[in-house]
Amino acid sequence: MHIYMRKVDYIMKTRRGFFRLLLSGLLASRFAPAAWASPVPEKGFHMVNGWILTDSDVEVLSRYES
Amino acid sequence: MIVDAGVVDRTLFSRVFDVCVVGAGPAGITLAESLAAQNLDVALMEAGDLEFTSESQELYEGDIVGMDYFDLDVPRLRFFGGTSNHWDGRSRSLDPHDFRPHPWHALSGWPVTAAELDPWRAKTDEILDLPPRDVFPDEIVEGAEDDLRSIRFRRSPPTRFNTKYRDGMAASGRITLVVNANLVDLRLNEALTTVETAVFRSYDPDDTGFTVRARAFCLCMGGLENPRFLLNARSQMPAGIGNAHDQVGRYFSEHPTYRIGEVLFENGAPKSRGYAPTPEMMDRLEVLNSNILLLSEGLDPGTEALRSLACSADFMEELARKVLGRGFDCGVGGLSAYFEVRRSEAWHHGGLGIIIEQALNPDSRVLLSDRRDRFGHQRIALDWRLAPLDIHTMRETAVVMGQYLASEGIGRLQVADWLLAEPARVPGLWDEGHEVALSHHMCTTRMSDSPKEGVVDRNCRVHGMENLYIGGSSVFATGGHANPTWTIVILALRLGDHLGRNLSEHALKVDDPAERLEPA
C-alpha cells in the first residue's frame, strides 16, 4: 500500500478507536453501579483507557491526527 | 545480667519479679528498660539467643492460607533485638486522623488519642536515634491543597536494639535477660483472671521446663506470635487466653504495597516524591490513609540524550500514542526501533506506587495450622485478606493523583488495569513491580474499649485479665500507613509508665503460687 494510504487508514482506525474509548469511559463513569466499584474523575477530567485526562487533553487528542 | 536458660541455675527463678516481659525485640527491650529505670525487677525472657540461630528461627515457620505472602520465617527475626536486627529505619508517627473513628471504616478509632502519646515522643526519638521531628514537616501541595500533603519519613541509622542495649543489660542489676527461653504456657489462678506463673523451656530436648513468677506479665513476641501464643494457651481456657469473644488473631493488617499506575511526565521527570491524603480528602472520599509514591524511572542522562536525538516527539504526541495505543514512530531507522523497545523507560516515564492503611477485616487473621512446633504448639496459618474498602482506597487515591498531575501540568497517569478490573485482580508476590506487603504485622490483639472488638484495653491489658499485658504492633487499633516501629516504641514507653505507676501504688495479688503449681 502507498505510504499515504497507509497513513489515512491508520488515522481512521485510531480516531474511531479513540472515540470508542472515550465513549466507553464516559459511560462507565456515569453508570457506575456503586461508588466503591469504579472511581469517577471530577468535572473537567475524564478517564480514557485508564488515563486521567483533562478536557483540554481530550480536545487535542480527538483532533490530533486530523 | 544475661543468662542462658539452657545452663542457668534455676534457683534464680525462685524469686518473684515485678514484671516478666516475654520477647526482647523493640517493644520488650524498651519496656524492660523503662521498668528498670523505675527501680522495678524485670525478667526479660528471649526465646532466641544473643545472635541468630537456626533452631530458634525455625519456630517462626508457618502456613499461608490466604493471599500470597512471604514465608513466615523470613520477615521477622527470633533472637535478642528481634526484627530490629534487619529493620531499615524508616520512622514516622501515626497521624492524629488515624486515631479517630470514621463512620465508613467499621471498628476504626483508638481508645486513646494521638495527643495522649505526646509525653513519650522525645524519648521515642532518642531511643530510635532520630533527627528532630520538624526536620521533615509535612507540606501543603500547591494545586492540591485540599487533597494532598507532601510527606517524608525520618530515618533511624537504623537502631539495632541488640547492639545498643546488650552491654547495658549485662551490667544491669534490675533486668535479668534470659536467652533461649521459650514461653510454653501461662498458668492462671482459679478464677482465670490472673497469671501466676509463666512456663518456659530451653532447646534441650530433656528440659522439662521452669516457671517464672511475677506481679505482672507482658507479651512482646511480635504481631504474629502474640496471637499465636494466646490461641495455643488452652491448658485452662479452651478458646485460649483473652479469646472469650473470638477476637485473638483477627484484623491482621499489613501495609499493602502496589504499583497502581504508570505516569507520562510532561516536562521531564521530577524527583521521586511521597504524598499522603489530607484528613479532608479521606473524609470526603471515605478512603483510608496511604503513602503515595510518585516514582521517576528515567534513563541515565547519556542514554536519554541519544534517545531524544532519535525521537523528538512532543508530550501530546507521546500521550496520543499511549492513550490511543499506537506504535512508536520516530522515523530514524534502527535507533527508533531500539527506543521502541525502551520507550517505557524514557526520561519522562514513571510510576505511581501506594502503601495503604489496611481496612479492619475480621476475616483477615492469624489462625492455627495443624502442624506443630517442637514445643507442641500449633504453628501459624496466616489468612491475609483485603476488603472492598482497600480497593476503593487505591482507586480513589489514584484518581485524585491523576487529576493533580494533569491539572498542574506535571504529567498524566494511567491507572493500572488490575486495579480498575471488577473485581480487582490484586497482584501477588511474583508479579513484577509490586512489593505487595512490608512485613508489618499489626492489629491481631487490637486495642479496644469493648472486649467484643479487640483483645486489650486502652492500657494494653488483656480484657478480663488482671495482670496480663501485651506490647508491640499487635495492639494497634488501626495500622495507619506509617512504619510501625516508632509507634511500637512509644506504646511500650507508655505501658512502662503505666505499669510502674500501678505496681508502685497497688500490691498485685500473688498468693504463693509456687506452693500449688504442678511441676512444669
Coordinates of C-alpha atoms in Angstrom, one line a residue:
Chain A
M1 CA 0.0 0.0 0.0
H2 CA 1.2 3.5 -0.7
I3 CA 2.6 5.2 2.3
Y4 CA -0.1 7.9 2.1
M5 CA -2.9 5.4 2.0
R6 CA -1.4 3.6 5.0
K7 CA -1.3 6.9 6.9
V8 CA -5.0 7.6 6.1
D9 CA -6.0 4.1 7.1
Y10 CA -4.1 4.4 10.3
I11 CA -5.7 7.7 11.2
M12 CA -9.2 6.4 10.5
K13 CA -8.7 3.4 12.6
T14 CA -7.2 5.2 15.5
R15 CA -9.7 8.0 15.5
R16 CA -12.5 5.5 15.6
G17 CA -10.7 3.7 18.4
F18 CA -10.2 6.9 20.4
F19 CA -13.9 7.9 20.3
R20 CA -14.9 4.4 21.2
L21 CA -12.6 4.5 24.2
L22 CA -13.8 8.0 25.2
L23 CA -17.4 7.0 25.0
S24 CA -16.9 3.8 26.9
G25 CA -15.0 5.7 29.6
L26 CA -17.7 8.3 30.0
L27 CA -20.5 5.7 30.1
A28 CA -18.6 3.7 32.6
S29 CA -18.3 6.8 34.8
R30 CA -21.9 7.8 34.5
F31 CA -23.4 4.5 35.1
A32 CA -21.0 3.1 37.7
P33 CA -23.1 0.7 39.9
A34 CA -21.6 1.9 43.1
A35 CA -19.1 4.4 44.4
W36 CA -16.9 1.6 45.5
A37 CA -17.0 -0.2 42.2
S38 CA -15.5 2.4 39.9
P39 CA -13.7 5.7 40.6
V40 CA -15.2 8.7 38.8
P41 CA -12.9 11.6 37.9
E42 CA -14.2 15.1 38.9
K43 CA -15.7 17.5 36.5
G44 CA -13.1 18.7 34.0
F45 CA -11.4 15.3 33.9
H46 CA -12.0 12.1 32.0
M47 CA -10.8 8.5 32.3
V48 CA -10.0 7.0 28.9
N49 CA -8.4 3.6 28.9
G50 CA -7.3 4.2 32.4
W51 CA -5.7 7.5 31.6
I52 CA -6.8 10.5 33.7
L53 CA -7.1 13.3 31.1
T54 CA -8.2 16.9 31.2
D55 CA -10.9 18.5 29.0
S56 CA -8.1 20.1 27.0
D57 CA -6.3 16.7 26.5
V58 CA -9.4 15.2 25.2
E59 CA -10.0 18.0 22.8
V60 CA -6.4 17.9 21.5
L61 CA -6.3 14.1 21.2
S62 CA -9.6 14.0 19.3
R63 CA -8.2 16.1 16.5
Y64 CA -4.6 15.1 16.9
E65 CA -4.2 13.3 13.6
S66 CA -6.8 15.2 11.6
Chain B
M1 CA 22.6 -9.7 83.9
I2 CA 22.3 -12.1 81.0
V3 CA 21.8 -15.8 81.5
D4 CA 21.1 -18.8 79.2
A5 CA 18.0 -20.8 80.1
G6 CA 19.7 -23.9 78.9
V7 CA 22.5 -23.8 81.6
V8 CA 21.5 -21.3 84.3
D9 CA 20.9 -22.4 87.9
R10 CA 17.2 -22.2 88.0
T11 CA 17.0 -21.3 91.6
L12 CA 17.5 -17.8 90.1
F13 CA 13.7 -18.0 89.4
S14 CA 12.6 -18.8 92.9
R15 CA 12.1 -15.0 93.5
V16 CA 9.0 -13.0 92.4
F17 CA 9.9 -10.5 89.7
D18 CA 7.9 -7.3 89.4
V19 CA 7.3 -7.8 85.7
C20 CA 8.0 -10.7 83.4
V21 CA 8.4 -9.4 79.8
V22 CA 8.3 -12.1 77.2
G23 CA 10.1 -11.2 74.0
A24 CA 13.2 -9.0 73.6
G25 CA 12.6 -7.0 70.4
P26 CA 12.0 -3.2 70.3
A27 CA 8.8 -3.4 72.4
G28 CA 10.2 -5.8 75.0
I29 CA 13.5 -4.1 75.4
T30 CA 12.0 -0.6 75.6
L31 CA 9.5 -1.8 78.2
A32 CA 12.2 -3.6 80.3
E33 CA 14.4 -0.6 80.2
S34 CA 11.6 1.7 81.2
L35 CA 10.6 -0.6 84.1
A36 CA 14.2 -0.9 85.3
A37 CA 14.5 2.9 85.3
Q38 CA 11.6 2.9 87.7
N39 CA 13.5 0.5 90.0
L40 CA 11.4 -2.5 89.2
D41 CA 12.9 -6.0 88.9
V42 CA 12.3 -7.4 85.4
A43 CA 12.7 -10.9 83.9
L44 CA 13.2 -10.3 80.2
M45 CA 12.6 -13.6 78.5
E46 CA 14.0 -14.1 75.0
A47 CA 13.2 -17.2 73.0
G48 CA 16.3 -16.9 70.8
D49 CA 19.9 -16.4 71.6
L50 CA 22.1 -13.3 71.6
E51 CA 22.7 -14.0 67.9
F52 CA 20.8 -15.7 65.1
T53 CA 20.3 -19.5 65.5
S54 CA 18.5 -21.8 63.1
E55 CA 16.9 -23.8 65.8
S56 CA 15.2 -20.6 67.1
Q57 CA 14.3 -19.1 63.7
E58 CA 12.7 -22.4 62.6
L59 CA 9.9 -21.8 65.2
Y60 CA 8.7 -19.0 63.0
E61 CA 7.7 -21.3 60.1
G62 CA 4.0 -21.4 59.3
D63 CA 1.5 -21.8 56.6
I64 CA 0.0 -19.3 54.2
V65 CA -3.7 -20.0 53.6
G66 CA -4.9 -16.6 52.4
M67 CA -3.5 -14.1 49.9
D68 CA 0.1 -14.6 48.7
Y69 CA 2.5 -13.7 51.5
F70 CA 6.1 -14.1 52.4
D71 CA 7.3 -17.3 54.1
L72 CA 6.7 -16.5 57.8
D73 CA 10.3 -17.2 58.9
V74 CA 11.6 -14.6 56.5
P75 CA 10.2 -11.2 57.5
R76 CA 11.0 -11.4 61.2
L77 CA 13.9 -12.4 63.4
R78 CA 13.8 -14.6 66.5
F79 CA 16.8 -13.5 68.7
F80 CA 17.8 -10.7 71.0
G81 CA 16.8 -7.4 69.4
G82 CA 14.1 -9.1 67.3
T83 CA 13.2 -7.7 64.0
S84 CA 15.2 -4.5 64.6
N85 CA 18.1 -6.7 63.6
H86 CA 17.1 -6.2 59.9
W87 CA 14.9 -3.1 60.2
D88 CA 15.6 -0.4 57.6
G89 CA 15.0 2.6 59.9
R90 CA 12.0 4.4 58.2
S91 CA 10.2 6.1 61.0
R92 CA 7.0 8.1 61.3
S93 CA 4.3 8.6 63.9
L94 CA 0.7 7.7 63.1
D95 CA -1.3 10.8 62.1
P96 CA -3.9 12.2 64.6
H97 CA -6.6 11.2 62.0
D98 CA -5.5 7.6 62.3
F99 CA -6.7 7.6 66.0
R100 CA -10.2 8.9 65.2
P101 CA -13.2 6.8 64.4
H102 CA -14.6 7.0 60.8
P103 CA -18.1 6.0 60.0
W104 CA -17.2 4.3 56.7
H105 CA -14.5 2.2 58.4
A106 CA -16.1 -0.3 60.8
L107 CA -14.4 -0.5 64.3
S108 CA -12.0 2.3 63.4
G109 CA -10.6 4.6 66.1
W110 CA -8.3 4.1 69.0
P111 CA -9.3 4.2 72.7
V112 CA -6.5 6.8 73.0
T113 CA -5.8 10.0 71.0
A114 CA -2.5 10.9 69.3
A115 CA -2.1 13.7 71.9
E116 CA -2.1 11.3 74.7
L117 CA 1.1 9.8 73.4
D118 CA 2.9 13.2 73.3
P119 CA 4.7 12.8 76.7
W120 CA 6.8 10.0 75.2
R121 CA 7.6 11.5 71.8
A122 CA 11.0 12.9 72.7
K123 CA 12.1 9.7 74.4
T124 CA 11.0 7.6 71.5
D125 CA 13.0 9.7 69.1
E126 CA 16.0 9.3 71.4
I127 CA 15.7 5.5 71.5
L128 CA 15.5 5.3 67.8
D129 CA 18.3 7.9 67.3
L130 CA 16.1 10.0 65.1
P131 CA 16.6 13.6 63.9
P132 CA 14.2 16.2 65.3
R133 CA 10.6 15.8 64.1
D134 CA 10.5 19.3 62.5
V135 CA 13.3 18.5 60.1
F136 CA 10.8 16.9 57.7
P137 CA 7.5 18.6 58.3
D138 CA 4.5 17.7 56.1
E139 CA 4.0 20.3 53.4
I140 CA 0.9 21.6 51.6
V141 CA 0.9 20.6 48.0
E142 CA 0.3 23.6 45.7
G143 CA -2.6 22.9 43.4
A144 CA -4.0 20.1 45.6
E145 CA -4.2 21.9 49.0
D146 CA -7.4 20.2 50.0
D147 CA -6.3 16.7 48.9
L148 CA -2.7 16.1 49.4
R149 CA 0.3 16.8 51.5
S150 CA 3.9 16.1 50.7
I151 CA 5.5 13.8 53.3
R152 CA 8.9 12.4 54.2
F153 CA 9.9 9.8 56.7
R154 CA 12.7 10.3 59.3
R155 CA 15.4 7.6 59.2
S156 CA 16.9 5.9 62.1
P157 CA 20.6 4.9 61.5
P158 CA 18.8 2.2 62.0
T159 CA 19.0 1.5 65.7
R160 CA 19.9 -2.1 66.3
F161 CA 18.4 -2.9 69.7
N162 CA 20.8 -5.9 70.0
T163 CA 24.0 -3.8 69.9
K164 CA 22.5 -0.7 71.6
Y165 CA 21.2 -2.5 74.7
R166 CA 23.2 -5.7 75.1
D167 CA 26.0 -4.3 77.3
G168 CA 23.6 -2.4 79.5
M169 CA 21.5 -5.5 80.0
A170 CA 24.7 -7.4 81.0
A171 CA 25.5 -4.8 83.6
S172 CA 22.0 -4.2 84.8
G173 CA 21.1 -5.1 88.4
R174 CA 17.4 -4.7 87.6
I175 CA 17.0 -6.6 84.4
T176 CA 17.6 -10.4 84.2
L177 CA 17.8 -11.2 80.5
V178 CA 17.2 -14.9 79.9
V179 CA 18.0 -16.1 76.4
N180 CA 16.9 -19.4 74.8
A181 CA 13.8 -19.3 77.0
N182 CA 10.7 -20.3 75.0
L183 CA 7.3 -19.5 76.6
V184 CA 5.2 -22.6 76.5
D185 CA 2.3 -21.8 78.9
L186 CA 0.8 -19.3 81.3
R187 CA -0.7 -20.7 84.5
L188 CA -3.7 -18.8 85.8
N189 CA -5.4 -18.6 89.1
E190 CA -8.6 -20.5 89.8
A191 CA -10.8 -17.6 88.7
L192 CA -8.8 -17.4 85.5
T193 CA -8.2 -13.7 85.9
T194 CA -4.6 -13.6 87.0
V195 CA -1.4 -15.0 85.6
E196 CA 0.5 -16.6 88.4
T197 CA 3.5 -18.1 86.5
A198 CA 4.9 -18.3 83.1
V199 CA 6.4 -21.7 82.0
F200 CA 9.5 -21.7 79.8
R201 CA 11.6 -24.3 78.1
S202 CA 15.1 -24.2 76.6
Y203 CA 16.1 -26.1 73.5
D204 CA 17.4 -29.0 75.4
P205 CA 15.0 -31.9 74.5
D206 CA 15.2 -33.2 78.1
D207 CA 14.3 -29.9 79.6
T208 CA 11.0 -30.3 81.5
G209 CA 10.8 -26.5 81.9
F210 CA 10.9 -23.9 84.6
T211 CA 8.5 -21.3 85.9
V212 CA 8.9 -17.6 86.4
R213 CA 6.7 -15.7 88.9
A214 CA 5.9 -12.1 88.6
R215 CA 3.4 -9.5 89.6
A216 CA 2.6 -8.6 86.0
F217 CA 3.3 -10.3 82.7
C218 CA 3.7 -8.7 79.3
L219 CA 3.8 -10.5 75.9
C220 CA 6.0 -8.7 73.4
M221 CA 6.6 -11.5 71.0
G222 CA 5.5 -9.8 67.8
G223 CA 2.4 -9.2 65.7
L224 CA 2.1 -12.8 64.7
E225 CA 3.5 -14.6 67.7
N226 CA 1.4 -12.8 70.4
P227 CA -1.9 -14.1 68.9
R228 CA -0.3 -17.5 68.1
F229 CA 0.7 -18.0 71.8
L230 CA -2.7 -16.8 73.1
L231 CA -4.6 -19.2 70.8
N232 CA -2.3 -22.0 71.8
A233 CA -2.6 -21.3 75.6
R234 CA -5.6 -23.6 76.1
S235 CA -4.4 -25.6 79.2
Q236 CA -7.1 -23.7 81.3
M237 CA -9.1 -21.8 78.8
P238 CA -10.5 -23.9 75.9
A239 CA -10.5 -21.0 73.4
G240 CA -7.2 -19.6 74.5
I241 CA -6.3 -16.8 76.8
G242 CA -8.0 -13.4 76.1
N243 CA -10.2 -15.0 73.5
A244 CA -13.6 -15.1 75.1
H245 CA -15.0 -13.1 72.2
D246 CA -13.1 -14.8 69.4
Q247 CA -11.0 -11.7 68.8
V248 CA -7.5 -13.0 69.1
G249 CA -5.8 -13.1 65.7
R250 CA -8.5 -11.2 63.8
Y251 CA -8.0 -8.0 61.9
F252 CA -4.5 -9.0 60.8
S253 CA -3.3 -5.9 59.0
E254 CA -0.3 -5.3 56.7
H255 CA 0.7 -2.3 54.7
P256 CA -0.4 -3.4 51.2
T257 CA 2.0 -2.0 48.7
Y258 CA 1.3 -2.0 45.0
R259 CA 2.1 -0.2 41.8
I260 CA -1.2 1.4 40.9
G261 CA -0.3 3.4 37.7
E262 CA 2.1 4.5 35.0
V263 CA 3.0 8.2 34.6
L264 CA 4.0 10.1 31.5
F265 CA 5.6 13.3 32.7
E266 CA 5.0 16.5 30.8
N267 CA 8.3 18.4 31.4
G268 CA 10.7 15.7 32.3
A269 CA 10.6 13.5 35.4
P270 CA 10.6 15.4 38.7
K271 CA 12.4 13.9 41.7
S272 CA 10.6 10.9 43.3
R273 CA 8.3 12.2 46.0
G274 CA 5.9 10.9 48.6
Y275 CA 2.4 12.2 49.3
A276 CA -0.4 11.4 51.7
P277 CA -4.1 12.3 51.6
T278 CA -5.3 15.1 53.8
P279 CA -7.9 14.3 56.5
E280 CA -10.3 16.4 54.4
M281 CA -9.8 14.1 51.4
M282 CA -10.1 10.9 53.4
D283 CA -13.4 12.1 55.0
R284 CA -14.8 13.3 51.6
L285 CA -13.9 10.3 49.6
E286 CA -14.2 7.8 52.5
V287 CA -10.8 6.4 52.0
L288 CA -8.1 5.0 54.3
N289 CA -4.7 6.7 54.9
S290 CA -1.9 6.0 52.5
N291 CA 1.6 6.9 51.4
I292 CA 1.5 7.7 47.7
L293 CA 4.8 7.4 45.9
L294 CA 5.4 9.3 42.7
L295 CA 8.3 7.4 41.1
S296 CA 10.7 8.7 38.5
E297 CA 12.2 5.9 36.5
G298 CA 14.1 7.5 33.6
L299 CA 17.1 6.6 31.6
D300 CA 20.6 7.8 32.6
P301 CA 21.3 11.3 31.1
G302 CA 23.6 9.9 28.3
T303 CA 21.2 7.3 27.1
E304 CA 18.4 9.8 27.3
A305 CA 20.4 12.3 25.1
L306 CA 20.7 9.6 22.5
R307 CA 17.1 8.7 22.7
S308 CA 16.0 12.3 22.3
L309 CA 18.1 12.6 19.1
A310 CA 16.4 9.5 17.7
C311 CA 12.9 10.7 18.7
S312 CA 11.9 14.2 19.4
A313 CA 8.2 13.6 19.8
D314 CA 6.5 16.2 22.0
F315 CA 4.4 15.5 25.0
M316 CA 1.0 15.5 23.4
E317 CA 2.3 13.3 20.6
E318 CA 3.6 10.7 23.1
L319 CA 0.4 11.0 25.1
A320 CA -1.6 10.3 22.0
R321 CA 0.4 7.3 21.3
K322 CA -0.1 5.9 24.7
V323 CA -3.8 6.7 25.1
L324 CA -4.6 5.5 21.6
G325 CA -2.3 2.5 21.9
R326 CA -0.3 3.2 18.7
G327 CA 3.1 2.1 17.9
F328 CA 6.1 4.3 18.4
D329 CA 7.3 6.0 15.2
C330 CA 10.3 8.2 15.5
G331 CA 11.5 7.6 12.0
V332 CA 15.3 7.1 12.5
G333 CA 15.8 3.5 11.4
G334 CA 17.5 1.3 13.8
L335 CA 17.6 3.8 16.6
S336 CA 13.9 4.3 16.6
A337 CA 13.4 0.5 16.8
Y338 CA 15.8 0.4 19.7
F339 CA 13.9 3.1 21.6
E340 CA 10.6 1.5 20.6
V341 CA 11.7 -1.3 23.0
R342 CA 12.9 1.1 25.6
R343 CA 10.2 3.7 25.3
S344 CA 8.7 2.9 28.6
E345 CA 12.0 3.7 30.3
A346 CA 12.3 7.2 28.7
W347 CA 13.1 10.1 31.0
H348 CA 9.6 11.2 31.2
H349 CA 8.3 7.9 32.4
G350 CA 7.5 6.9 35.9
G351 CA 5.1 5.1 38.1
L352 CA 2.7 5.6 41.0
G353 CA 3.1 3.3 44.0
I354 CA 0.9 3.2 47.1
I355 CA 1.3 1.9 50.6
I356 CA -2.1 1.8 52.2
E357 CA -3.6 1.5 55.7
Q358 CA -5.5 -1.8 55.6
A359 CA -9.2 -1.9 56.5
L360 CA -10.0 -3.7 59.7
N361 CA -11.2 -7.1 58.4
P362 CA -12.2 -9.8 60.9
D363 CA -11.6 -12.4 58.3
S364 CA -8.0 -11.4 57.8
R365 CA -6.5 -13.3 60.6
V366 CA -3.9 -15.4 62.3
L367 CA -5.2 -19.0 62.6
L368 CA -3.5 -22.1 63.9
S369 CA -2.2 -24.7 61.5
D370 CA -2.4 -28.5 62.0
R371 CA 1.4 -28.6 62.1
R372 CA 3.1 -28.3 65.5
D373 CA 6.4 -27.0 66.6
R374 CA 9.0 -28.7 68.8
F375 CA 7.1 -27.5 71.9
G376 CA 3.8 -28.9 70.8
H377 CA 2.3 -25.5 69.8
Q378 CA 0.4 -25.3 66.6
R379 CA 2.1 -23.2 64.0
I380 CA 0.5 -20.2 62.3
A381 CA -1.9 -20.4 59.4
L382 CA -2.0 -16.9 58.1
D383 CA -5.1 -15.9 56.3
W384 CA -4.4 -12.4 54.9
R385 CA -7.3 -10.8 53.1
L386 CA -8.1 -7.4 51.7
A387 CA -11.5 -5.8 51.9
P388 CA -13.5 -3.7 49.4
L389 CA -12.5 -0.6 51.3
D390 CA -8.9 -1.3 50.5
I391 CA -9.6 -1.5 46.8
H392 CA -11.8 1.6 47.0
T393 CA -9.0 3.5 48.7
M394 CA -6.4 2.6 46.0
R395 CA -8.8 3.5 43.1
E396 CA -10.0 6.8 44.5
T397 CA -6.5 7.9 45.6
A398 CA -5.2 7.0 42.1
V399 CA -7.8 9.2 40.5
V400 CA -7.0 12.1 42.8
M401 CA -3.3 11.8 42.0
G402 CA -4.2 11.6 38.3
Q403 CA -6.2 14.8 38.4
Y404 CA -3.5 16.6 40.4
L405 CA -0.7 15.6 37.9
A406 CA -2.8 16.6 34.9
S407 CA -4.2 19.9 36.3
E408 CA -0.7 21.0 37.4
G409 CA 0.9 20.0 34.1
I410 CA 3.2 17.6 35.8
G411 CA 2.1 14.6 33.7
R412 CA -0.7 12.1 33.0
L413 CA -1.5 9.0 35.0
Q414 CA -2.8 5.7 33.6
V415 CA -4.5 3.8 36.4
A416 CA -3.4 0.1 36.4
D417 CA -5.6 -2.4 34.7
W418 CA -5.6 -4.7 37.6
L419 CA -7.0 -2.0 39.9
L420 CA -9.7 -1.0 37.5
A421 CA -10.8 -4.5 36.8
E422 CA -14.0 -5.7 38.5
P423 CA -13.2 -7.4 40.7
A424 CA -9.7 -6.0 41.1
R425 CA -7.0 -8.5 40.2
V426 CA -4.7 -7.9 43.2
P427 CA -1.1 -8.7 42.3
G428 CA 0.8 -11.5 44.1
L429 CA 4.4 -11.7 45.3
W430 CA 5.7 -12.8 41.9
D431 CA 4.1 -10.0 39.9
E432 CA 6.8 -7.7 38.8
G433 CA 6.8 -4.2 40.2
H434 CA 4.7 -4.9 43.3
E435 CA 6.1 -5.3 46.8
V436 CA 2.7 -6.5 48.0
A437 CA 3.5 -6.0 51.7
L438 CA 6.1 -4.6 54.0
S439 CA 6.4 -7.3 56.7
H440 CA 4.4 -5.2 59.2
H441 CA 2.2 -7.4 61.3
M442 CA -0.5 -5.4 63.1
C443 CA -3.9 -5.3 64.9
T444 CA -4.0 -9.0 65.8
T445 CA -4.7 -8.3 69.5
R446 CA -6.1 -4.9 68.9
M447 CA -6.8 -2.2 71.5
S448 CA -10.5 -1.6 72.1
D449 CA -12.7 -0.3 74.8
S450 CA -15.1 -3.3 74.3
P451 CA -13.8 -6.8 74.7
K452 CA -16.1 -7.7 71.8
E453 CA -14.0 -5.5 69.4
G454 CA -10.5 -6.3 70.5
V455 CA -8.2 -8.1 72.9
V456 CA -6.5 -5.4 75.1
D457 CA -7.8 -2.2 76.7
R458 CA -6.5 1.3 76.5
N459 CA -3.6 0.4 78.8
C460 CA -2.7 -2.7 76.8
R461 CA -4.1 -5.0 79.4
V462 CA -5.8 -8.1 78.1
H463 CA -9.6 -7.8 78.6
G464 CA -10.7 -9.9 81.6
M465 CA -7.2 -10.4 82.9
E466 CA -5.8 -8.6 86.0
N467 CA -2.1 -8.6 85.2
L468 CA -1.5 -9.7 81.6
Y469 CA -0.4 -7.1 79.1
I470 CA 0.6 -7.0 75.5
G471 CA 3.2 -4.9 73.8
G472 CA 4.0 -4.4 70.1
S473 CA 2.2 -3.7 66.9
S474 CA -0.4 -6.4 67.6
V475 CA -2.2 -3.9 69.9
F476 CA -2.6 -1.3 67.2
A477 CA -6.2 -0.5 66.9
T478 CA -5.7 0.5 63.2
G479 CA -2.5 0.4 61.2
G480 CA -2.2 3.8 59.5
H481 CA 0.3 3.9 56.7
A482 CA 3.4 4.7 58.8
N483 CA 6.0 2.1 59.5
P484 CA 5.1 0.7 62.9
T485 CA 8.4 0.7 64.9
W486 CA 8.0 4.3 66.1
T487 CA 4.5 3.6 67.4
I488 CA 5.7 0.2 68.9
V489 CA 8.3 2.0 71.0
I490 CA 6.1 4.9 72.1
L491 CA 3.4 2.5 73.3
A492 CA 6.0 0.4 75.1
L493 CA 7.2 3.6 77.0
R494 CA 3.6 4.5 77.8
L495 CA 2.9 0.9 79.1
G496 CA 6.1 1.0 81.1
D497 CA 5.0 4.2 82.9
H498 CA 1.5 2.7 83.4
L499 CA 2.9 -0.5 84.9
G500 CA 5.4 1.4 87.0
R501 CA 2.7 3.6 88.5
N502 CA 0.4 0.6 89.0
L503 CA 2.9 -1.7 90.6
S504 CA 4.0 1.1 93.0
E505 CA 0.5 2.0 94.0
H506 CA -1.1 -1.4 94.3
A507 CA 0.3 -4.6 95.6
L508 CA -0.9 -7.1 92.9
K509 CA -2.1 -10.3 94.4
V510 CA 0.4 -13.2 94.2
D511 CA -1.0 -15.8 96.5
D512 CA 2.0 -18.1 96.8
P513 CA 1.5 -20.0 93.5
A514 CA 4.7 -22.0 93.9
E515 CA 3.1 -24.0 96.6
R516 CA 0.2 -25.0 94.4
L517 CA 1.7 -25.4 91.0
E518 CA 2.5 -28.8 89.4
P519 CA 6.0 -29.2 88.1
A520 CA 6.3 -27.8 84.6

